[in-house]
Short mmCIF file of C-alpha atoms in Angstrom, two decimals:
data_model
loop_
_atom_site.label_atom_id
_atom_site.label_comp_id
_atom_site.label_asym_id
_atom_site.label_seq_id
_atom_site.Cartn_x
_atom_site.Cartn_y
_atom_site.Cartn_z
CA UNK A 1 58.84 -44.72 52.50
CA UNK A 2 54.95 -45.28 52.68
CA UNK A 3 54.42 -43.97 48.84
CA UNK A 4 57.34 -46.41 47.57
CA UNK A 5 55.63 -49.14 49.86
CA UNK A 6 52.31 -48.56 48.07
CA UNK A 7 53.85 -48.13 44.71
CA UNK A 8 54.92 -51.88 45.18
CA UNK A 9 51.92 -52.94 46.31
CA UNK A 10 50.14 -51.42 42.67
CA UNK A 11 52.86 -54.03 41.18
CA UNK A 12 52.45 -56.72 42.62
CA UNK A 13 50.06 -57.27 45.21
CA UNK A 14 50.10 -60.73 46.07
CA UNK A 15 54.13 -60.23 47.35
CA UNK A 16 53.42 -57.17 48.68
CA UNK A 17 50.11 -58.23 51.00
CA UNK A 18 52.63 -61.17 51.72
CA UNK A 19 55.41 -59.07 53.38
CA UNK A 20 52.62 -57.49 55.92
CA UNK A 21 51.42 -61.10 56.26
CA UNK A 22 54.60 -62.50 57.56
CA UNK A 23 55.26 -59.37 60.04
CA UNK A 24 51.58 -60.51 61.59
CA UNK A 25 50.97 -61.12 64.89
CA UNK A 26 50.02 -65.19 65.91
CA UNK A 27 49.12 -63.88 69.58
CA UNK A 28 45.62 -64.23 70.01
CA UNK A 29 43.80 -60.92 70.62
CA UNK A 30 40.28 -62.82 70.40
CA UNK A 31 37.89 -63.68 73.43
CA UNK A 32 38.67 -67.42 74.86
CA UNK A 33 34.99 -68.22 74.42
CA UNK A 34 35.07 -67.50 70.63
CA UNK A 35 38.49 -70.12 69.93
CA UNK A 36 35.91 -73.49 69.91
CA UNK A 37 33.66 -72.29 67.57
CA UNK A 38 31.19 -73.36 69.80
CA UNK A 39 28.04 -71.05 70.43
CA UNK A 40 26.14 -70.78 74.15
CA UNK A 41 22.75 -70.05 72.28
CA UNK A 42 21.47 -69.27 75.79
CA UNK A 43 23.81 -66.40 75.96
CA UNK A 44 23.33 -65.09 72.63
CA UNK A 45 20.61 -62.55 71.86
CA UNK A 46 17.56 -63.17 69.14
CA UNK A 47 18.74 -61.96 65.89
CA UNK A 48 16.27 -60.26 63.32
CA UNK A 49 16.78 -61.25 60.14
CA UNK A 50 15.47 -59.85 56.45
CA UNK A 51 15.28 -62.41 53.90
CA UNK A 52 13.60 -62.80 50.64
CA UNK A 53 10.21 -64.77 50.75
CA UNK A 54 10.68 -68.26 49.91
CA UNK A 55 14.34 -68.31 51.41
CA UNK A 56 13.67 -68.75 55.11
CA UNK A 57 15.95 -71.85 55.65
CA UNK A 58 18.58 -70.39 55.36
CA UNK A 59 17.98 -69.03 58.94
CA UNK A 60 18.36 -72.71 60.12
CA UNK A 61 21.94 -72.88 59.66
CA UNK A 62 22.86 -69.88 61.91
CA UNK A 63 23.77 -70.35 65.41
CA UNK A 64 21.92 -68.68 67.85
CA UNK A 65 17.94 -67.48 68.12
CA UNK A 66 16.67 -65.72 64.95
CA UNK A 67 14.07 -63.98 64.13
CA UNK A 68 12.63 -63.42 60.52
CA UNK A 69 11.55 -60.75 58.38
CA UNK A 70 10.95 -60.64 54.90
CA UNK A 71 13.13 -58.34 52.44
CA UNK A 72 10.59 -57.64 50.28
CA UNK A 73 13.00 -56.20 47.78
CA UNK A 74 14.63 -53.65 50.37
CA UNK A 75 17.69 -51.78 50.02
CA UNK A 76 20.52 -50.98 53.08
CA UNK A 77 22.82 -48.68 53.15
CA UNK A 78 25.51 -47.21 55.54
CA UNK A 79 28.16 -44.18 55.17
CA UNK A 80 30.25 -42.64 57.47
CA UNK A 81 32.96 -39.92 57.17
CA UNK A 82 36.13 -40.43 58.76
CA UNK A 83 37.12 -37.07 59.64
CA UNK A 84 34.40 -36.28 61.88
CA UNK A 85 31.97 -39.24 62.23
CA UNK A 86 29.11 -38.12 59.93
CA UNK A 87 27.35 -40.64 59.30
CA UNK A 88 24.16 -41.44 56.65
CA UNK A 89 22.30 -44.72 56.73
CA UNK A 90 19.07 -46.67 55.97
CA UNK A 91 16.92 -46.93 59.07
CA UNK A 92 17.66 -50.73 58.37
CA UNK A 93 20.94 -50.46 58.44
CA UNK A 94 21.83 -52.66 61.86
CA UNK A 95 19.20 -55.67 60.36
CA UNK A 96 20.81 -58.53 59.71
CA UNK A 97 20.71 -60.59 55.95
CA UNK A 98 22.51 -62.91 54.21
CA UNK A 99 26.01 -61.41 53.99
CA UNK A 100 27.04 -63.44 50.50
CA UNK A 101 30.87 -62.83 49.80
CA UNK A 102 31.22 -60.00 52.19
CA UNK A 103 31.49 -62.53 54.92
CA UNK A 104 34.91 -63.26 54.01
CA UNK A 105 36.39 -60.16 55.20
CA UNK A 106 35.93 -61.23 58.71
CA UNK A 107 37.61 -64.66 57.93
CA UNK A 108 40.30 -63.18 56.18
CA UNK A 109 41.21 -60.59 59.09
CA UNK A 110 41.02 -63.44 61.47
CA UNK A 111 42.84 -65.79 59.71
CA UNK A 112 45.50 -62.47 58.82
CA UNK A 113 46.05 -62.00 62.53
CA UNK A 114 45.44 -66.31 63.90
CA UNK A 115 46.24 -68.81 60.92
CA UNK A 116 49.12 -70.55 59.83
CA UNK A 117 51.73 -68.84 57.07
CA UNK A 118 49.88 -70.76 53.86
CA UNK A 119 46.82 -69.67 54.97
CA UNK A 120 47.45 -66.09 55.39
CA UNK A 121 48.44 -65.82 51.86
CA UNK A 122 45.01 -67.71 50.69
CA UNK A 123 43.14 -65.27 52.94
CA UNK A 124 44.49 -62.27 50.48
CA UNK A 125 43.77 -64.53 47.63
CA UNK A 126 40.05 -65.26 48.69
CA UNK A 127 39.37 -61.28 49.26
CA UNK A 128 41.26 -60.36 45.94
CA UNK A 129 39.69 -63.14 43.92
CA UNK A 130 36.15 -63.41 46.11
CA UNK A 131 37.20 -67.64 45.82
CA UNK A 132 34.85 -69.78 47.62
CA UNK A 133 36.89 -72.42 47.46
CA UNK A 134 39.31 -71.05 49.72
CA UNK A 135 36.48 -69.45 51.91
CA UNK A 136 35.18 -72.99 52.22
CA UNK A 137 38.63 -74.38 53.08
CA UNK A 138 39.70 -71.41 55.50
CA UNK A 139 36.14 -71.44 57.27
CA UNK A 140 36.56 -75.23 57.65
CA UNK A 141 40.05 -74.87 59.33
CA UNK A 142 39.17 -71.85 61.08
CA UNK A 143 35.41 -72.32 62.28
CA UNK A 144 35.67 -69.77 64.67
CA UNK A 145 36.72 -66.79 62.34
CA UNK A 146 33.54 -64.92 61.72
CA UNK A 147 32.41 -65.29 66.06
CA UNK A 148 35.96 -63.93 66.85
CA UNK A 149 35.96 -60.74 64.45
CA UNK A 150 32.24 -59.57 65.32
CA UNK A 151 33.18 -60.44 68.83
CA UNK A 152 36.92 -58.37 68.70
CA UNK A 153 34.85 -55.68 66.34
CA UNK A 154 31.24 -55.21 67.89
CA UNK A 155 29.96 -56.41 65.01
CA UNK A 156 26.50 -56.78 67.16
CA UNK A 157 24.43 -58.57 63.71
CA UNK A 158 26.96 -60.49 62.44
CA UNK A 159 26.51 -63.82 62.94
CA UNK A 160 27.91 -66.99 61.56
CA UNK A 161 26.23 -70.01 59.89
CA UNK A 162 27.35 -73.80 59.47
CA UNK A 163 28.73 -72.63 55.86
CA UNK A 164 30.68 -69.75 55.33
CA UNK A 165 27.76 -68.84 52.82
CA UNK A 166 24.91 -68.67 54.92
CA UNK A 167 26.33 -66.28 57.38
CA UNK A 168 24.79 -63.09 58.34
CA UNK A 169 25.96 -59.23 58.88
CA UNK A 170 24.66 -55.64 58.13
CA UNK A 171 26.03 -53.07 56.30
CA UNK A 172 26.33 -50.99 59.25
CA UNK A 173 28.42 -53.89 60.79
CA UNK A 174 30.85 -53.96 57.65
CA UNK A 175 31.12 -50.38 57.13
CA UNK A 176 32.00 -50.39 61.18
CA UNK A 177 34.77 -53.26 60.64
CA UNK A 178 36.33 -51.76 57.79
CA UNK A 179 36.48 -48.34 59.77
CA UNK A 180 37.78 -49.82 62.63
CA UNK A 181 40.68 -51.59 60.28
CA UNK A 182 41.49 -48.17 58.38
CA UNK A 183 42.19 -46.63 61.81
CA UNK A 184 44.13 -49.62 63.42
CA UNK A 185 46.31 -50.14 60.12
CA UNK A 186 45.74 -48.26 57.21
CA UNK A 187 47.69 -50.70 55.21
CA UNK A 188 46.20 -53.90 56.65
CA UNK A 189 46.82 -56.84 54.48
CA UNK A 190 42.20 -57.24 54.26
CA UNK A 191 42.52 -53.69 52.90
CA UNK A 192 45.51 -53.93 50.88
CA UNK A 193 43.70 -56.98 49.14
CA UNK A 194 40.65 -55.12 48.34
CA UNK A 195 42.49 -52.07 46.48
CA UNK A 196 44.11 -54.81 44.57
CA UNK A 197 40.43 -57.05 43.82
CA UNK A 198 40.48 -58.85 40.77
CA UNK A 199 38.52 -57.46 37.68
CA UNK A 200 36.22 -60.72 37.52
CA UNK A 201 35.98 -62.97 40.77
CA UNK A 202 37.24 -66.55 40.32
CA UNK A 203 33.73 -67.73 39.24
CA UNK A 204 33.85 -65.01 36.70
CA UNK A 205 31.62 -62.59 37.76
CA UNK A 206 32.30 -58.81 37.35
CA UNK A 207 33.20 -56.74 40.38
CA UNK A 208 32.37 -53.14 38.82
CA UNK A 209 29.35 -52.51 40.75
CA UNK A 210 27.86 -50.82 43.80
CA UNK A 211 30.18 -48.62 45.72
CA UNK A 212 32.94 -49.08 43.73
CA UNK A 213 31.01 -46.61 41.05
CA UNK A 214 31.44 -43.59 43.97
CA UNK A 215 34.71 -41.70 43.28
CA UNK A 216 38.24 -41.28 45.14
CA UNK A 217 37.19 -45.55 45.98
CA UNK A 218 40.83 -47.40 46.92
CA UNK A 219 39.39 -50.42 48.01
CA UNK A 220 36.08 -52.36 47.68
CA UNK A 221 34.59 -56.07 48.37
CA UNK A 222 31.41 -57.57 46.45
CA UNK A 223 28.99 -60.09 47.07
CA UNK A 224 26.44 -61.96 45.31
CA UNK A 225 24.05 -64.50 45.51
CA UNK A 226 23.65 -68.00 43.33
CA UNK A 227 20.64 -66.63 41.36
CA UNK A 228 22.09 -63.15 41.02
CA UNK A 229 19.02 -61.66 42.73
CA UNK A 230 20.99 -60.56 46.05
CA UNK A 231 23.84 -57.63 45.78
CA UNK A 232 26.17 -56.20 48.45
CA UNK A 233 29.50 -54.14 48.37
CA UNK A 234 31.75 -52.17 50.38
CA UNK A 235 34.12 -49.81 49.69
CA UNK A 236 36.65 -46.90 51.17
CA UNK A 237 38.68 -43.78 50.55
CA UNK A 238 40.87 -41.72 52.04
CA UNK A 239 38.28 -39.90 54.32
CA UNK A 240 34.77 -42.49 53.93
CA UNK A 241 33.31 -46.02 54.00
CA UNK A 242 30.28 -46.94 52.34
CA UNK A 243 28.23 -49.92 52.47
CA UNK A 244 25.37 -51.23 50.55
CA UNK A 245 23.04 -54.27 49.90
CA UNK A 246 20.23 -55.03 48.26
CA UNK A 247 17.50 -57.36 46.78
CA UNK A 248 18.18 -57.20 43.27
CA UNK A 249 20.44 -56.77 40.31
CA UNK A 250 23.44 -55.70 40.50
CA UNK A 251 23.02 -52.58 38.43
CA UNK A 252 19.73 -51.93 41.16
CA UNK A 253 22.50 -51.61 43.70
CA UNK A 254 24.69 -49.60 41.83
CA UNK A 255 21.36 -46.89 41.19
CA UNK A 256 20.84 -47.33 44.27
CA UNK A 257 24.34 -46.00 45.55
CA UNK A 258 23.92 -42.89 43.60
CA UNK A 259 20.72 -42.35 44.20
CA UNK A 260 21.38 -41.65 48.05
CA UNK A 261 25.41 -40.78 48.04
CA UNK A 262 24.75 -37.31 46.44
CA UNK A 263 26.03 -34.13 47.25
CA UNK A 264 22.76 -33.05 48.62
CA UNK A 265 22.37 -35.89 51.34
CA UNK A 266 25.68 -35.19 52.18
CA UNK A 267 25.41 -31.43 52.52
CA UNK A 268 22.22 -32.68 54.26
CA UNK A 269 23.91 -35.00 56.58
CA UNK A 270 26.64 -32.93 57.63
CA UNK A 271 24.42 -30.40 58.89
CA UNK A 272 22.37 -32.53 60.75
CA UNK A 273 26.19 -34.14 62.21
CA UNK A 274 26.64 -30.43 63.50
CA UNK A 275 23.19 -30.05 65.39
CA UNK A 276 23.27 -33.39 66.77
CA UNK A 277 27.31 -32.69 68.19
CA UNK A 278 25.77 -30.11 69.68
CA UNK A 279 22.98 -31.93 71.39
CA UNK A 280 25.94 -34.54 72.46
CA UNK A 281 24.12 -36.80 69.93
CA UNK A 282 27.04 -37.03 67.04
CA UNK A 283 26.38 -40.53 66.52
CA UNK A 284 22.65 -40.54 65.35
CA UNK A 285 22.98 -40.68 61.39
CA UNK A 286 21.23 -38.81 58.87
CA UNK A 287 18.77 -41.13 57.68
CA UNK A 288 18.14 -42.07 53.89
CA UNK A 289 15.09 -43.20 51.92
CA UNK A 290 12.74 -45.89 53.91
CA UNK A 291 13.79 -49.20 52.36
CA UNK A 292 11.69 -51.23 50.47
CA UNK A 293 10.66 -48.73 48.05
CA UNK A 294 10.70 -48.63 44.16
CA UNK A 295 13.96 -46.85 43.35
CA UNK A 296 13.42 -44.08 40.85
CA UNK A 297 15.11 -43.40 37.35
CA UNK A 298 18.50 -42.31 37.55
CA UNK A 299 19.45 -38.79 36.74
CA UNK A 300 21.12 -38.58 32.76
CA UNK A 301 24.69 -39.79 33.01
CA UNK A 302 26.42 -36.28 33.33
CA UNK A 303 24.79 -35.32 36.36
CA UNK A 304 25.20 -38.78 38.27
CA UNK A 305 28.67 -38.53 37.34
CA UNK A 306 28.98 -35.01 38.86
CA UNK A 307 26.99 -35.93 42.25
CA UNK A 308 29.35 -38.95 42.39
CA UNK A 309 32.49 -36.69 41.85
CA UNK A 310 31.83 -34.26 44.50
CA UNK A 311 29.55 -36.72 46.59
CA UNK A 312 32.82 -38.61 48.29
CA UNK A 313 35.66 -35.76 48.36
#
């Protein structure tokens, strides 16, 4: 039943995300406090946040104390395997920066599980398509929908902005929702949606890029700033999630993914997942390059491709 299910959804996605749309459940699962919209900045913890120089207002839109730090062209990454837990991550990986496009996979799961029938279907639209127009118009109707999913996911530096666009999350905060969704519903409408993205996002950019380029990917989600000089993406398989972001191009980001998803930091991590279970520390990840550095040349083509291969099976 599940393989003819998913061989409809290859078909036609739209009708098929649709049909676990209309089975969804309107009950609210959400904390009461999150419903308004409205924040108690007393009771909300100061939230670091890495920006680029020169792009420190944006921190005046968020609600809630924040604290700055400069990006300084820094990379963040987080992996985890599903099997056991291993994990591999940045030691950035739980700062918070702008979270561009990505943000709308926590409107679109709260709007999935809360909004009305039309806007259920826009949700899928708006992760296939990455439409701001529809993020603008969902996040308008549904103010509370990033608070309520980092609340109902721990999404601890996640944090919404007056605009849907200014918002804030980690990687390690998206690679944890996405998890969390894979476990609770493996064929979740969000997830569904992004193994069925669109080729070129309604403003016609590319979404090729990132963690998509790892292999045995079924589902990613892209973001991207106005000026092209801030990347992000997220993607899963069977067995992994991956997250990444970055300040700089988008083929920067996508170097970047290979250079630290290889089969030797993953040999690497898993052995360090085995001491540390041992030590009743499984969750500590194996921790990548320092960000901020200069990312080296990539290996020739042949070899990437072969570190890739292996690197996610």
């Amino acid at each position: 039943m599940i393989n003819r299910v998913l061989s409809f959804l290859r078909v036609t996605p739209a009708a098929a995300c649709a049909l676990f749309l209309v089975g969804c459940s309107t009950s609210s699962s959400y904390p009461v406090a999150e419903t308004t919209g409205v924040v108690n900045t007393a009771a909300v913890p100061t939230l670091t946040v890495e920006v680029p120089a020169g792009r420190t207002a944006v921190t005046e839109h968020l609600k809630g104390p924040v604290e700055l730090v400069e990006s300084n062209g820094s990379a963040q990454l987080s992996y985890m395997r599903l099997s056991d837990g291993m994990r591999m991550a940045t030691a950035n990986e739980h700062t918070a920066r702008p979270a561009l496009s990505i943000i709308k996979l926590y409107i679109a799961a709260y709007v999935v599980d809360e909004g009305e029938l039309e806007d259920k279907y826009s949700a899928v639209e708006m992760i296939t398509s990455s439409n701001d127009d529809l993020a603008a118009a969902l996040f308008e109707a549904y103010p509370e929908s990033i608070g309520a999913t980092a609340a109902k996911y721990g999404l601890k530096s996640t944090r919404a902005a007056d605009r849907w666009g200014l918002s804030v999350t980690s990687t390690y905060d998206v690679m944890s929702f996405i998890s969390q969704l894979l476990k609770e519903d493996p064929l979740h409408p969000v997830l569904v949606a992004m193994a069925q993205s669109d080729a070129y996002a309604a403003d016609g950019y590319p979404q090729n890029y990132g963690t998509v380029t790892l292999s045995n990917v079924l589902g990613s989600k892209w973001g991207w700033s106005n000026d092209k000089d801030l990347h992000a993406s997220v993607s899963f398989g069977r067995n992994f999630v991956v997250a990444a972001a970055i300040e700089g191009t988008a083929e920067e980001l996508t170097d970047f993914v290979a250079k630290e998803v290889t089969v030797a930091n993953l040999r690497a991590a898993s052995k360090a997942h085995v001491a540390r279970s041992k030590q009743n520390k499984p969750d500590e990840p194996f921790r990548l390059e320092s960000p901020g550095v200069t990312l080296e040349p990539q290996p020739s083509q042949s070899t990437s491709s072969v570190n890739r291969a292996r690197a996610t099976e």
